[in-house]
Amino acid sequence: MMLPLAAAAEPPAIGAFVSGGIGLDGREEMLAQRGQYNLRLSFAMRGSGEYLGAVAVEIRDAAGRPVLSAPADGPWFYARLAPGSYQVIATADGREQRRPARVAARGASELVFYWSDK
């Protein structure tokens, strides 16, 4: 007896995001979704490498217009964006960092943000 094939999951829409990665289950869930997103951010403390959560993320297009603004609920934040150039602004504990990001038509861009102890 043949079973029907399960419908393939639709990729997330442009502008969609997911965040998390706290604990083993959270990391596994994020890793399972990793391939669906083309911009991947991670947040940690410099030196210890301790992951950070509660980071405010804002992504702006090349013209400076906001594309996405959301809190990261864990140390990993994945977004699905149209190909192009972006500015990523990450704020943790009142300290802001800005980084350029280039999202290609294929593959993914990854940025790691590190904060130093005060």
PDB file of C-alpha atoms in Angstrom:
ATOM      1  CA  MET A   1       0.000   0.000   0.000  1.00  0.00           C
ATOM      2  CA  MET A   2       1.371   3.445  -0.947  1.00  0.00           C
ATOM      3  CA  LEU A   3       0.910   6.308   1.424  1.00  0.00           C
ATOM      4  CA  PRO A   4       0.308   9.791   0.006  1.00  0.00           C
ATOM      5  CA  LEU A   5       3.293  12.104   0.140  1.00  0.00           C
ATOM      6  CA  ALA A   6       3.061  14.818   2.735  1.00  0.00           C
ATOM      7  CA  ALA A   7       2.740  18.304   1.289  1.00  0.00           C
ATOM      8  CA  ALA A   8       6.019  20.176   1.355  1.00  0.00           C
ATOM      9  CA  ALA A   9       6.076  22.972   3.879  1.00  0.00           C
ATOM     10  CA  GLU A  10       5.858  26.402   2.289  1.00  0.00           C
ATOM     11  CA  PRO A  11       8.877  28.594   2.944  1.00  0.00           C
ATOM     12  CA  PRO A  12       8.184  31.560   5.194  1.00  0.00           C
ATOM     13  CA  ALA A  13       7.088  34.786   3.517  1.00  0.00           C
ATOM     14  CA  ILE A  14       9.522  37.621   2.880  1.00  0.00           C
ATOM     15  CA  GLY A  15       9.772  39.643   6.085  1.00  0.00           C
ATOM     16  CA  ALA A  16       9.053  36.611   8.256  1.00  0.00           C
ATOM     17  CA  PHE A  17      11.324  35.900  11.205  1.00  0.00           C
ATOM     18  CA  VAL A  18      11.805  33.475  14.058  1.00  0.00           C
ATOM     19  CA  SER A  19      13.920  33.768  17.196  1.00  0.00           C
ATOM     20  CA  GLY A  20      14.873  31.501  20.047  1.00  0.00           C
ATOM     21  CA  GLY A  21      17.573  28.964  20.771  1.00  0.00           C
ATOM     22  CA  ILE A  22      17.286  28.801  24.545  1.00  0.00           C
ATOM     23  CA  GLY A  23      17.932  25.328  25.926  1.00  0.00           C
ATOM     24  CA  LEU A  24      18.420  22.109  23.998  1.00  0.00           C
ATOM     25  CA  ASP A  25      14.854  21.975  22.646  1.00  0.00           C
ATOM     26  CA  GLY A  26      15.013  25.610  21.564  1.00  0.00           C
ATOM     27  CA  ARG A  27      18.307  25.091  19.746  1.00  0.00           C
ATOM     28  CA  GLU A  28      17.020  21.980  17.977  1.00  0.00           C
ATOM     29  CA  GLU A  29      13.861  23.800  16.895  1.00  0.00           C
ATOM     30  CA  MET A  30      15.881  26.709  15.493  1.00  0.00           C
ATOM     31  CA  LEU A  31      18.329  24.393  13.718  1.00  0.00           C
ATOM     32  CA  ALA A  32      15.403  22.588  12.080  1.00  0.00           C
ATOM     33  CA  GLN A  33      14.180  25.900  10.605  1.00  0.00           C
ATOM     34  CA  ARG A  34      17.596  27.302   9.719  1.00  0.00           C
ATOM     35  CA  GLY A  35      17.473  26.504   6.003  1.00  0.00           C
ATOM     36  CA  GLN A  36      14.236  28.458   5.495  1.00  0.00           C
ATOM     37  CA  TYR A  37      15.805  31.823   6.369  1.00  0.00           C
ATOM     38  CA  ASN A  38      18.463  33.770   4.479  1.00  0.00           C
ATOM     39  CA  LEU A  39      19.683  36.106   7.237  1.00  0.00           C
ATOM     40  CA  ARG A  40      20.860  34.513  10.473  1.00  0.00           C
ATOM     41  CA  LEU A  41      21.910  36.533  13.500  1.00  0.00           C
ATOM     42  CA  SER A  42      23.383  35.393  16.797  1.00  0.00           C
ATOM     43  CA  PHE A  43      24.093  37.346  19.976  1.00  0.00           C
ATOM     44  CA  ALA A  44      26.715  36.640  22.645  1.00  0.00           C
ATOM     45  CA  MET A  45      29.030  38.162  25.242  1.00  0.00           C
ATOM     46  CA  ARG A  46      32.636  38.748  24.178  1.00  0.00           C
ATOM     47  CA  GLY A  47      35.113  36.614  26.092  1.00  0.00           C
ATOM     48  CA  SER A  48      32.745  34.167  27.763  1.00  0.00           C
ATOM     49  CA  GLY A  49      30.737  33.473  24.609  1.00  0.00           C
ATOM     50  CA  GLU A  50      27.637  33.356  26.798  1.00  0.00           C
ATOM     51  CA  TYR A  51      24.573  33.710  24.602  1.00  0.00           C
ATOM     52  CA  LEU A  52      22.317  36.743  24.954  1.00  0.00           C
ATOM     53  CA  GLY A  53      18.560  36.947  24.626  1.00  0.00           C
ATOM     54  CA  ALA A  54      16.333  40.018  24.874  1.00  0.00           C
ATOM     55  CA  VAL A  55      18.021  41.814  21.975  1.00  0.00           C
ATOM     56  CA  ALA A  56      16.026  44.367  19.961  1.00  0.00           C
ATOM     57  CA  VAL A  57      16.545  43.835  16.231  1.00  0.00           C
ATOM     58  CA  GLU A  58      15.837  46.356  13.504  1.00  0.00           C
ATOM     59  CA  ILE A  59      16.609  45.755   9.839  1.00  0.00           C
ATOM     60  CA  ARG A  60      16.631  48.607   7.325  1.00  0.00           C
ATOM     61  CA  ASP A  61      16.908  48.462   3.553  1.00  0.00           C
ATOM     62  CA  ALA A  62      19.612  50.244   1.529  1.00  0.00           C
ATOM     63  CA  ALA A  63      17.545  53.448   1.544  1.00  0.00           C
ATOM     64  CA  GLY A  64      17.304  53.375   5.354  1.00  0.00           C
ATOM     65  CA  ARG A  65      13.637  52.368   5.461  1.00  0.00           C
ATOM     66  CA  PRO A  66      12.661  49.932   8.234  1.00  0.00           C
ATOM     67  CA  VAL A  67      11.972  46.447   6.901  1.00  0.00           C
ATOM     68  CA  LEU A  68      11.654  44.490  10.127  1.00  0.00           C
ATOM     69  CA  SER A  69      11.652  45.379  13.817  1.00  0.00           C
ATOM     70  CA  ALA A  70      11.259  42.705  16.490  1.00  0.00           C
ATOM     71  CA  PRO A  71      12.645  41.444  19.782  1.00  0.00           C
ATOM     72  CA  ALA A  72      14.921  38.405  19.756  1.00  0.00           C
ATOM     73  CA  ASP A  73      13.574  36.005  22.352  1.00  0.00           C
ATOM     74  CA  GLY A  74      16.810  34.066  22.393  1.00  0.00           C
ATOM     75  CA  PRO A  75      20.365  34.150  21.093  1.00  0.00           C
ATOM     76  CA  TRP A  76      19.420  33.268  17.516  1.00  0.00           C
ATOM     77  CA  PHE A  77      17.315  35.359  15.152  1.00  0.00           C
ATOM     78  CA  TYR A  78      16.528  34.229  11.604  1.00  0.00           C
ATOM     79  CA  ALA A  79      14.843  36.420   8.977  1.00  0.00           C
ATOM     80  CA  ARG A  80      13.711  35.859   5.410  1.00  0.00           C
ATOM     81  CA  LEU A  81      14.415  38.916   3.278  1.00  0.00           C
ATOM     82  CA  ALA A  82      14.393  39.833  -0.396  1.00  0.00           C
ATOM     83  CA  PRO A  83      17.875  39.837  -1.932  1.00  0.00           C
ATOM     84  CA  GLY A  84      19.639  43.147  -1.339  1.00  0.00           C
ATOM     85  CA  SER A  85      21.706  45.241   1.027  1.00  0.00           C
ATOM     86  CA  TYR A  86      20.553  45.908   4.573  1.00  0.00           C
ATOM     87  CA  GLN A  87      21.647  47.549   7.796  1.00  0.00           C
ATOM     88  CA  VAL A  88      21.104  45.418  10.905  1.00  0.00           C
ATOM     89  CA  ILE A  89      20.775  47.255  14.211  1.00  0.00           C
ATOM     90  CA  ALA A  90      20.928  45.118  17.355  1.00  0.00           C
ATOM     91  CA  THR A  91      20.443  46.638  20.803  1.00  0.00           C
ATOM     92  CA  ALA A  92      21.155  44.805  24.056  1.00  0.00           C
ATOM     93  CA  ASP A  93      21.130  46.412  27.488  1.00  0.00           C
ATOM     94  CA  GLY A  94      20.871  49.862  25.889  1.00  0.00           C
ATOM     95  CA  ARG A  95      23.987  49.340  23.753  1.00  0.00           C
ATOM     96  CA  GLU A  96      23.488  49.447  19.995  1.00  0.00           C
ATOM     97  CA  GLN A  97      25.539  47.809  17.258  1.00  0.00           C
ATOM     98  CA  ARG A  98      25.097  48.307  13.511  1.00  0.00           C
ATOM     99  CA  ARG A  99      26.299  45.972  10.793  1.00  0.00           C
ATOM    100  CA  PRO A 100      25.791  45.839   7.042  1.00  0.00           C
ATOM    101  CA  ALA A 101      24.302  42.659   5.617  1.00  0.00           C
ATOM    102  CA  ARG A 102      24.135  41.494   2.035  1.00  0.00           C
ATOM    103  CA  VAL A 103      21.414  38.947   1.267  1.00  0.00           C
ATOM    104  CA  ALA A 104      21.986  37.060  -1.979  1.00  0.00           C
ATOM    105  CA  ALA A 105      19.374  35.277  -4.091  1.00  0.00           C
ATOM    106  CA  ARG A 106      20.805  31.945  -2.898  1.00  0.00           C
ATOM    107  CA  GLY A 107      22.367  30.907   0.371  1.00  0.00           C
ATOM    108  CA  ALA A 108      22.323  32.815   3.630  1.00  0.00           C
ATOM    109  CA  SER A 109      24.213  35.601   5.359  1.00  0.00           C
ATOM    110  CA  GLU A 110      25.247  35.193   8.973  1.00  0.00           C
ATOM    111  CA  LEU A 111      26.203  37.907  11.451  1.00  0.00           C
ATOM    112  CA  VAL A 112      27.426  37.457  15.012  1.00  0.00           C
ATOM    113  CA  PHE A 113      27.042  40.341  17.446  1.00  0.00           C
ATOM    114  CA  TYR A 114      29.252  40.398  20.551  1.00  0.00           C
ATOM    115  CA  TRP A 115      28.823  42.702  23.529  1.00  0.00           C
ATOM    116  CA  SER A 116      31.553  43.365  26.080  1.00  0.00           C
ATOM    117  CA  ASP A 117      30.890  43.461  29.799  1.00  0.00           C
ATOM    118  CA  LYS A 118      30.238  46.992  30.965  1.00  0.00           C
TER     119      LYS A 118
END
